[in-house]
CSV table of C-alpha atoms in Angstrom, one decimal:
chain,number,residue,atom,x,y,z
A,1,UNK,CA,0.0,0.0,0.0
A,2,UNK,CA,1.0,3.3,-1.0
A,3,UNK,CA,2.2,5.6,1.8
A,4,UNK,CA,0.3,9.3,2.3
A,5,UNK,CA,2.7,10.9,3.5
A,6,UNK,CA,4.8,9.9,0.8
A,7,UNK,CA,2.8,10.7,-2.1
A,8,UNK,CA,2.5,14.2,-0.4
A,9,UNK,CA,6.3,14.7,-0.7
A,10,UNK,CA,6.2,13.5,-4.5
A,11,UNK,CA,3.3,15.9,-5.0
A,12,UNK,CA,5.3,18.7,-2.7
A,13,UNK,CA,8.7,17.8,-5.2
A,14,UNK,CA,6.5,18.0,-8.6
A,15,UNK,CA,4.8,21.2,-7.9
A,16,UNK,CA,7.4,23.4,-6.4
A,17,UNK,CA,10.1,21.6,-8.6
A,18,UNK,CA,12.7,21.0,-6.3
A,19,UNK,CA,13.7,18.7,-3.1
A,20,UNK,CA,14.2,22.3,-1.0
A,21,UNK,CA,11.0,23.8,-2.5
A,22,UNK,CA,9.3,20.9,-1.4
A,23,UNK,CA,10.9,21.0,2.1
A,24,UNK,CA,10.1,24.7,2.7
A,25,UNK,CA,6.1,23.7,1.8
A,26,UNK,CA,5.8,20.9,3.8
A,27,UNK,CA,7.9,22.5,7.0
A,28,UNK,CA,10.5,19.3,7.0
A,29,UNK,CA,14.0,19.4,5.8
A,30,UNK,CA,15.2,18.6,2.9
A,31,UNK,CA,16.8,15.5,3.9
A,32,UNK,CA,12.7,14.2,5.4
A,33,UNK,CA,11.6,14.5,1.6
A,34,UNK,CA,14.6,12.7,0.6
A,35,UNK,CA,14.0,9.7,2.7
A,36,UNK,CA,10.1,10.0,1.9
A,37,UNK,CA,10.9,10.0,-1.8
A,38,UNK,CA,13.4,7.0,-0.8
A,39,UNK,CA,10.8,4.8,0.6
A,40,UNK,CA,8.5,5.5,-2.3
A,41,UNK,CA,10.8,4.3,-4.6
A,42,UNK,CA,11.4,1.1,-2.8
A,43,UNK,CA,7.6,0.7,-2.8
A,44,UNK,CA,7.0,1.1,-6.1
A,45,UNK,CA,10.3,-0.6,-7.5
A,46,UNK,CA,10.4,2.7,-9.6
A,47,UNK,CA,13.2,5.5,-10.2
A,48,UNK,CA,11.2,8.7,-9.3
A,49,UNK,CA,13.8,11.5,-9.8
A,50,UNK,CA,16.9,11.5,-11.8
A,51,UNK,CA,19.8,14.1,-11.9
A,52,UNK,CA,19.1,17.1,-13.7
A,53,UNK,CA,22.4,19.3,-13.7
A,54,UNK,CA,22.6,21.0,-10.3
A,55,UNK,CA,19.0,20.0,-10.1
A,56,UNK,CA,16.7,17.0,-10.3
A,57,UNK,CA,13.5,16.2,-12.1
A,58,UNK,CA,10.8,13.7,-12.2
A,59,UNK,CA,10.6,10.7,-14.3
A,60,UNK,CA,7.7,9.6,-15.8
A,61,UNK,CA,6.9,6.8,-13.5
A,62,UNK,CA,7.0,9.9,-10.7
A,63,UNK,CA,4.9,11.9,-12.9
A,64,UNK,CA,2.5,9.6,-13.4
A,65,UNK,CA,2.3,8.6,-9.7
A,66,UNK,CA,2.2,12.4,-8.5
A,67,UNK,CA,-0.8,13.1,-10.8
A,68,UNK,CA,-2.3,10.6,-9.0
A,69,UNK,CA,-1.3,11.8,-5.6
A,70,UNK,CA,-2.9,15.0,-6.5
A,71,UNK,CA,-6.2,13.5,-7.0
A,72,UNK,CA,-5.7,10.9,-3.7
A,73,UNK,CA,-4.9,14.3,-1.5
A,74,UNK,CA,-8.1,15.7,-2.9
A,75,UNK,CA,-10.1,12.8,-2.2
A,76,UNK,CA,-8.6,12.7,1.6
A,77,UNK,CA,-9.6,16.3,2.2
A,78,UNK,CA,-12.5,16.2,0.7
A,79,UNK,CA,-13.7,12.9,2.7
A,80,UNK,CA,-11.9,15.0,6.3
A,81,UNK,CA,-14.3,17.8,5.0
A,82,UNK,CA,-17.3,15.2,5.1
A,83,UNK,CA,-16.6,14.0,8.4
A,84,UNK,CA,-16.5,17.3,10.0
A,85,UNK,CA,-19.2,18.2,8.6
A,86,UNK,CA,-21.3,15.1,9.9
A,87,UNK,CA,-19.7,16.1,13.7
A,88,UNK,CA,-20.5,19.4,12.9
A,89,UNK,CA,-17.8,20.0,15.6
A,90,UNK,CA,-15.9,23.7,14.5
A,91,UNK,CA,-12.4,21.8,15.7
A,92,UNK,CA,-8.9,21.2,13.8
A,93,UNK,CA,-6.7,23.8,12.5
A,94,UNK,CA,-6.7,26.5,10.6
A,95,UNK,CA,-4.7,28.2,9.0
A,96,UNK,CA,-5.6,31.9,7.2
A,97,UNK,CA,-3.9,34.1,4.7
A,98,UNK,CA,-4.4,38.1,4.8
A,99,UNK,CA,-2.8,40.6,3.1
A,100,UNK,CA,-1.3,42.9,5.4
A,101,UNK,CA,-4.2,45.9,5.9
A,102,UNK,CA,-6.4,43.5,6.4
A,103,UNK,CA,-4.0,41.1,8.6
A,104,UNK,CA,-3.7,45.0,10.4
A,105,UNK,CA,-7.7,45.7,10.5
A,106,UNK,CA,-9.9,43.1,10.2
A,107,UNK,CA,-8.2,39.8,10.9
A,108,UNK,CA,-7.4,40.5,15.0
A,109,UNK,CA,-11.4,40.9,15.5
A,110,UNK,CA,-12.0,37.7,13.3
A,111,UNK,CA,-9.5,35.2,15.2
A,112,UNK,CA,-10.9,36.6,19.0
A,113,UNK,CA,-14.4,36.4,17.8
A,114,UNK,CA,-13.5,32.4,16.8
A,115,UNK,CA,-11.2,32.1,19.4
A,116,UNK,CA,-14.2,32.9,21.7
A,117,UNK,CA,-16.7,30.8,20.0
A,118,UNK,CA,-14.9,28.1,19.0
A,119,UNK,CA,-11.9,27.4,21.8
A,120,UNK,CA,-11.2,23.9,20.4
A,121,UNK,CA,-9.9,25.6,17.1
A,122,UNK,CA,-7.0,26.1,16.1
A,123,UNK,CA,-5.7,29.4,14.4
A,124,UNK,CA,-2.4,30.4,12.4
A,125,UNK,CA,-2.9,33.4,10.4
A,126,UNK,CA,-0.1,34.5,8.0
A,127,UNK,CA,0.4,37.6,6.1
A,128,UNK,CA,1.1,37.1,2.3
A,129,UNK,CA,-0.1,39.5,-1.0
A,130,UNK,CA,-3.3,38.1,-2.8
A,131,UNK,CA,-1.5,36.3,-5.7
A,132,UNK,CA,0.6,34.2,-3.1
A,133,UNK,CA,-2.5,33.1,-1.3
A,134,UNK,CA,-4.7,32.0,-3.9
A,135,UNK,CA,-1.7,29.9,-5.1
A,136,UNK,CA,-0.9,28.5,-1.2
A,137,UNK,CA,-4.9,28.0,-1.3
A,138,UNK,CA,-4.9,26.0,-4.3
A,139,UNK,CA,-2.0,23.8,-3.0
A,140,UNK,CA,-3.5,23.2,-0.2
A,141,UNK,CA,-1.1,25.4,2.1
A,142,UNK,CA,-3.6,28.3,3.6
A,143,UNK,CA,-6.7,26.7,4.4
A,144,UNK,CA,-8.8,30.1,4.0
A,145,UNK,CA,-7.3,33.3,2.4
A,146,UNK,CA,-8.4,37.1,2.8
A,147,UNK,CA,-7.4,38.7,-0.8
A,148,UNK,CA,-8.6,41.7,-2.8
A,149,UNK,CA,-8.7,43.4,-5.8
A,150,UNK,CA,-9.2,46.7,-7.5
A,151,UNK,CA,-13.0,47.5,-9.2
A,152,UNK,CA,-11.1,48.8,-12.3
A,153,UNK,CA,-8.4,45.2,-12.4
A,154,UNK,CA,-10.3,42.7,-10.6
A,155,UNK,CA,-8.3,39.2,-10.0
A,156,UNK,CA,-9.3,35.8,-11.2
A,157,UNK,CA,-10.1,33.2,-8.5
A,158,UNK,CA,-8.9,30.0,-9.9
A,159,UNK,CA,-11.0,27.1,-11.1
A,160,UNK,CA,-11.6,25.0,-7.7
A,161,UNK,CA,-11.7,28.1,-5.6
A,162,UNK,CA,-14.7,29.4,-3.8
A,163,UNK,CA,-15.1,33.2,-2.1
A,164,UNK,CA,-17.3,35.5,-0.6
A,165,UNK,CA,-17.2,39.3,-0.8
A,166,UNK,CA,-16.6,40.8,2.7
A,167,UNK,CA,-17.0,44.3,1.9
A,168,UNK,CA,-15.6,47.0,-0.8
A,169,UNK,CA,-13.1,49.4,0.7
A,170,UNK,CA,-13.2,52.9,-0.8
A,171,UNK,CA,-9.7,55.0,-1.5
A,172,UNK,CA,-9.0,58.2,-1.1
A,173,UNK,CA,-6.1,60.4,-2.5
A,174,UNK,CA,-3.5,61.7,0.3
A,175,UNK,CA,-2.2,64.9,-0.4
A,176,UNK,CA,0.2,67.3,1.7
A,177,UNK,CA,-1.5,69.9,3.2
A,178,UNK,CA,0.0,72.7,1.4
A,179,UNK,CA,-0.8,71.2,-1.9
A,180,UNK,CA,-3.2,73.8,-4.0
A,181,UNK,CA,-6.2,70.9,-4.2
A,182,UNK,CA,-6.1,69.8,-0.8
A,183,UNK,CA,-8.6,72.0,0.7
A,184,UNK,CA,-11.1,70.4,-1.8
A,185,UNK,CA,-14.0,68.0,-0.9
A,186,UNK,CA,-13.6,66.2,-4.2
A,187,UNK,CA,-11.2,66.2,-7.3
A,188,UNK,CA,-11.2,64.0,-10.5
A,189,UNK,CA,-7.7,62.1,-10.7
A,190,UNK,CA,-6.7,64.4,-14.2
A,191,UNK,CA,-6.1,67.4,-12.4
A,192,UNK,CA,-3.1,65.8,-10.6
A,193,UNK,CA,-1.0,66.1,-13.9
A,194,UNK,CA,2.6,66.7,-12.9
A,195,UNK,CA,2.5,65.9,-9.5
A,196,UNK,CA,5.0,63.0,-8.0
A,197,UNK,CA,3.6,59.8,-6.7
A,198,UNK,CA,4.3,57.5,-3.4
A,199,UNK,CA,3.4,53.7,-4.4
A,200,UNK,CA,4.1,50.2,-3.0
A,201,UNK,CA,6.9,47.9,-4.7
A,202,UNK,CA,7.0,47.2,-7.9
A,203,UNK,CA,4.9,43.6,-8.4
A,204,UNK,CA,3.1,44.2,-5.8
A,205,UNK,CA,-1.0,44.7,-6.5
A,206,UNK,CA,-1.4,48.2,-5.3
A,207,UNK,CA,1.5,49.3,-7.4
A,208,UNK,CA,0.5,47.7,-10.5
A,209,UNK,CA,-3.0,48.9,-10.2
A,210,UNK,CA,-2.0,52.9,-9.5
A,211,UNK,CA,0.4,52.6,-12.9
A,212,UNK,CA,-3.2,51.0,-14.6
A,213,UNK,CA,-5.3,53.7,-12.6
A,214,UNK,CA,-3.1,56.8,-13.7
A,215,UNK,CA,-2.2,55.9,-17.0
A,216,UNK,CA,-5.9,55.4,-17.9
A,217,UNK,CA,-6.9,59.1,-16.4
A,218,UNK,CA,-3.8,59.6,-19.1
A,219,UNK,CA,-1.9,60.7,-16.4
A,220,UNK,CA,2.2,59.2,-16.5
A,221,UNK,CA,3.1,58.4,-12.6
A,222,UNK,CA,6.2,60.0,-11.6
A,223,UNK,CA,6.8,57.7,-8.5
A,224,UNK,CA,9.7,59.0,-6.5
A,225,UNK,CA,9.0,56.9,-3.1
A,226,UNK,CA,8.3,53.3,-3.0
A,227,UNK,CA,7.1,51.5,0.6
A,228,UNK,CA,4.3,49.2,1.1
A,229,UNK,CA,3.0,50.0,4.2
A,230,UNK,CA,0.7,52.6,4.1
A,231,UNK,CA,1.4,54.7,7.3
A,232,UNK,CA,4.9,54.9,5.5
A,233,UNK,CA,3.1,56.4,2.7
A,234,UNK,CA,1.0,58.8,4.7
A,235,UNK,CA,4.4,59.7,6.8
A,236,UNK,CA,6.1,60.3,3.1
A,237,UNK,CA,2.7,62.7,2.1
A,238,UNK,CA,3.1,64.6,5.0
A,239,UNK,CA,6.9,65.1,4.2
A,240,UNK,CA,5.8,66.3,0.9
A,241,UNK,CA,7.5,63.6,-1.1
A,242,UNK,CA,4.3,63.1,-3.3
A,243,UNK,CA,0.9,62.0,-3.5
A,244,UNK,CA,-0.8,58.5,-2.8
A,245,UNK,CA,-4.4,57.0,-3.0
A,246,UNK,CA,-4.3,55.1,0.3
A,247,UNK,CA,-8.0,52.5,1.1
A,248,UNK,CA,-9.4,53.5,4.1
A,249,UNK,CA,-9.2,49.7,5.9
A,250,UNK,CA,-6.1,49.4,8.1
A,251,UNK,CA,-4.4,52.8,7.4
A,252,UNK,CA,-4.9,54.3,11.0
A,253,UNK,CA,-3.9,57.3,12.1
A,254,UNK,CA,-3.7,60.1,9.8
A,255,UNK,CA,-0.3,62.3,10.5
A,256,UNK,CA,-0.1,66.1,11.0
A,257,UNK,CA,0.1,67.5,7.6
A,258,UNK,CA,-2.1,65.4,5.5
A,259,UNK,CA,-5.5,65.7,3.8
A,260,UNK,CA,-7.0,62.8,2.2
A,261,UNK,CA,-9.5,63.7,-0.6
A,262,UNK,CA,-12.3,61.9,-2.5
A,263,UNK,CA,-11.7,61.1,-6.3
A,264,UNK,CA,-13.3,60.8,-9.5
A,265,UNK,CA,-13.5,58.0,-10.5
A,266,UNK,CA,-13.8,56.7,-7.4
A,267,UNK,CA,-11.1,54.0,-6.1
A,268,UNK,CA,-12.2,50.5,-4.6
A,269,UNK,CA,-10.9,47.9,-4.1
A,270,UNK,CA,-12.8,44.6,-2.8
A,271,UNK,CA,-12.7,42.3,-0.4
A,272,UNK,CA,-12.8,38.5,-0.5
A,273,UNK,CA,-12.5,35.4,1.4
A,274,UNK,CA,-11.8,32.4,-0.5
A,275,UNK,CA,-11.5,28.9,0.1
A,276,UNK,CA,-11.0,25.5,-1.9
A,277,UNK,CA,-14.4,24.2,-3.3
A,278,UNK,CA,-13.6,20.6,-1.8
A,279,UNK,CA,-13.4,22.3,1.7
A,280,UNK,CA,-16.3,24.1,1.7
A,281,UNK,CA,-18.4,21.6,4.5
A,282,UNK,CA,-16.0,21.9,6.8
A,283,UNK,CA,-17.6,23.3,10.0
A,284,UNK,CA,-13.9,25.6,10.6
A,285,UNK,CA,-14.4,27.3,7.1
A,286,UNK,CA,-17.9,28.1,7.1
A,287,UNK,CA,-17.0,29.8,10.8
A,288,UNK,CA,-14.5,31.6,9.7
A,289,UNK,CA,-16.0,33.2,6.7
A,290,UNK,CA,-19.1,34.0,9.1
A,291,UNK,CA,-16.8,35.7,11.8
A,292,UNK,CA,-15.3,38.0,8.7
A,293,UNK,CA,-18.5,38.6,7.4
A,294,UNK,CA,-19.5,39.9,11.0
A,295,UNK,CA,-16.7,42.0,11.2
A,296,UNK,CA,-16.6,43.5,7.8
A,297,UNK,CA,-20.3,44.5,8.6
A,298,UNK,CA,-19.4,46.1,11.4
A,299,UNK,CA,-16.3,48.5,8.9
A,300,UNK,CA,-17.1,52.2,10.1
A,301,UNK,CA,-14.6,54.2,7.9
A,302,UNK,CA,-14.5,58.1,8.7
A,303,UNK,CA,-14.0,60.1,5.3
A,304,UNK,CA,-10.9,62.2,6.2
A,305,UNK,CA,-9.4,64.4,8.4
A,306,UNK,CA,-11.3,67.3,9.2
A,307,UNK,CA,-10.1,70.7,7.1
A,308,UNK,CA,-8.2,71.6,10.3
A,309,UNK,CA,-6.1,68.3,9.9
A,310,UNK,CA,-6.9,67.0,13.2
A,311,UNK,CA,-5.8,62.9,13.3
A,312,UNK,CA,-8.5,60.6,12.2
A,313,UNK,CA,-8.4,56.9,12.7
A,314,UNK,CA,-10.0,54.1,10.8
A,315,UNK,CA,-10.6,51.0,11.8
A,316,UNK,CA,-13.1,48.1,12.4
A,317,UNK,CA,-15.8,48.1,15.4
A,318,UNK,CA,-16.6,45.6,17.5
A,319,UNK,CA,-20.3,43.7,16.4
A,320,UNK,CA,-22.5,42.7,18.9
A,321,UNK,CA,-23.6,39.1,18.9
């Protein structure tokens, strides 16, 4: 008989391509996958990885048998899904993706809201950007993921993924408070032609989708300052390095010296949760989407500063219930 754990290591070796990958995505060392893969070979009488210069690579016996691990590890979660289900116990471990506002302002309220409900659960949360957690989610890594995307770029889900939308989280522009607009209770995005621009790192979502959002108000960014979190950003803005269009989730405090401005067209981004379709009866996922939803309902974002520049915080509110 076939080992589990074993086919999981040839599954770990064929997706990420390498022994160390493999190792990293399982939490083992390298050497654990080596004896796995070791075993398996003495099982099945069957070379499974041959030298491949500094590398190695599957043969075809191990590509055979890790296309049919995939679908064996499928089947096993989705029969572990069933069986929750049937307890209907919210129990296990779980672990949940965010990217990093919302790790910052709505995850805390979601794990102490399960954490209070559901004691016998198990949490792990880690902070990773959207496109890295709907792959982890697909592989099986993150057992729930918090994404989003922009209104004007949205993202696509892939096939065997399931979501939810928590909420949509408007943007406004941030501008210094000597700048000749900022005193305005609305601008549309064109009339910030020439003006320098603070942005996340290149790659990242928010980066790519200013460069989309400014080049389609036929506006070319001048970004001087890169930094991904946003308080950096609002610190930058208030050291007049620029402009930024900062969501209102998770970005806190406002510094002195700031104004943050409606747009046209108006900037939002949304917010998912998403899941593995075979998972989706599991007691621990529909909990968890139920204590996001409950927070997300309870987002209260204020607007701006007021025109005096007083500090303004944003931030989710505690639900009842």
């Amino acid at each position: 008989m076939l080992d589990l754990n074993r086919l999981k290591a040839l599954h770990a070796v064929a997706v990420y391509g390498s022994v160390g990958a493999a190792a990293d995505a399982l939490m083992v060392t390298p050497s654990a996958v080596s004896q796995q893969l070791a075993k398996l070979e003495r099982e099945t009488g069957a070379t499974l990885l041959e030298r491949n210069g500094r590398g190695v690579r599957l043969t075809d016996a191990a590509g055979l048998l890790a296309d049919h691990a995939e679908r064996i590890l499928a089947l096993v979660e989705t029969a572990e899904a069933d069986f929750e289900a049937l307890r209907g116990a919210v129990v296990g471990r779980l672990s949940i993706g965010a990217f990093p506002t919302a790790a910052r302002g709505l995850l805390p309220q979601a794990l102490m809201r399960l954490q209070e409900r559901h004691p016998d659960l198990g949490l792990r949360l880690h902070e990773r950007e959207p496109e890295r957690q709907l792959r982890e989610v697909s592989r099986g890594e993150l057992d729930l993921a918090v994404i989003q995307d922009w209104v004007n770029r949205p993202m696509a889900v892939p096939e065997g993924l399931s979501r939810a939308t928590l909420f949509d989280d408007v943007a406004d522009v941030i501008l210094p408070a000597g700048h000749p607009l900022a005193d305005r209770a609305e601008i549309e995005l064109h009339e910030l032609y020439g003006d320098r621009w603070i942005s996340g790192s290149p790659g990242t979502v928010c980066h790519d989708w200013l460069v989309y959002t400014l080049r389609a108000a036929e506006l070319e960014p001048e970004i001087t300052c890169m930094a991904d979190e946003y308080p950096t950003q609002l610190a930058l803005v208030a050291a007049g390095q620029g402009c930024a269009i900062v969501p209102r989730l998770g970005r806190g405090v406002f510094p002195e010296g700031v104004r943050a401005v409606a747009v046209r067209p108006r900037p939002i981004r949304r917010i998912y949760a998403v899941w593995r379709s075979d998972a989706a009866r599991r007691p621990a996922i529909r909990a968890a989407v139920d204590a996001l939803k409950a927070v997300s309902a309870g987002f209260q974002p204020q607007p701006a500063p007021d025109r005096a520049g007083g500090p303004v915080s944003v931030s989710v509110l505690p639900t009842n219930g």
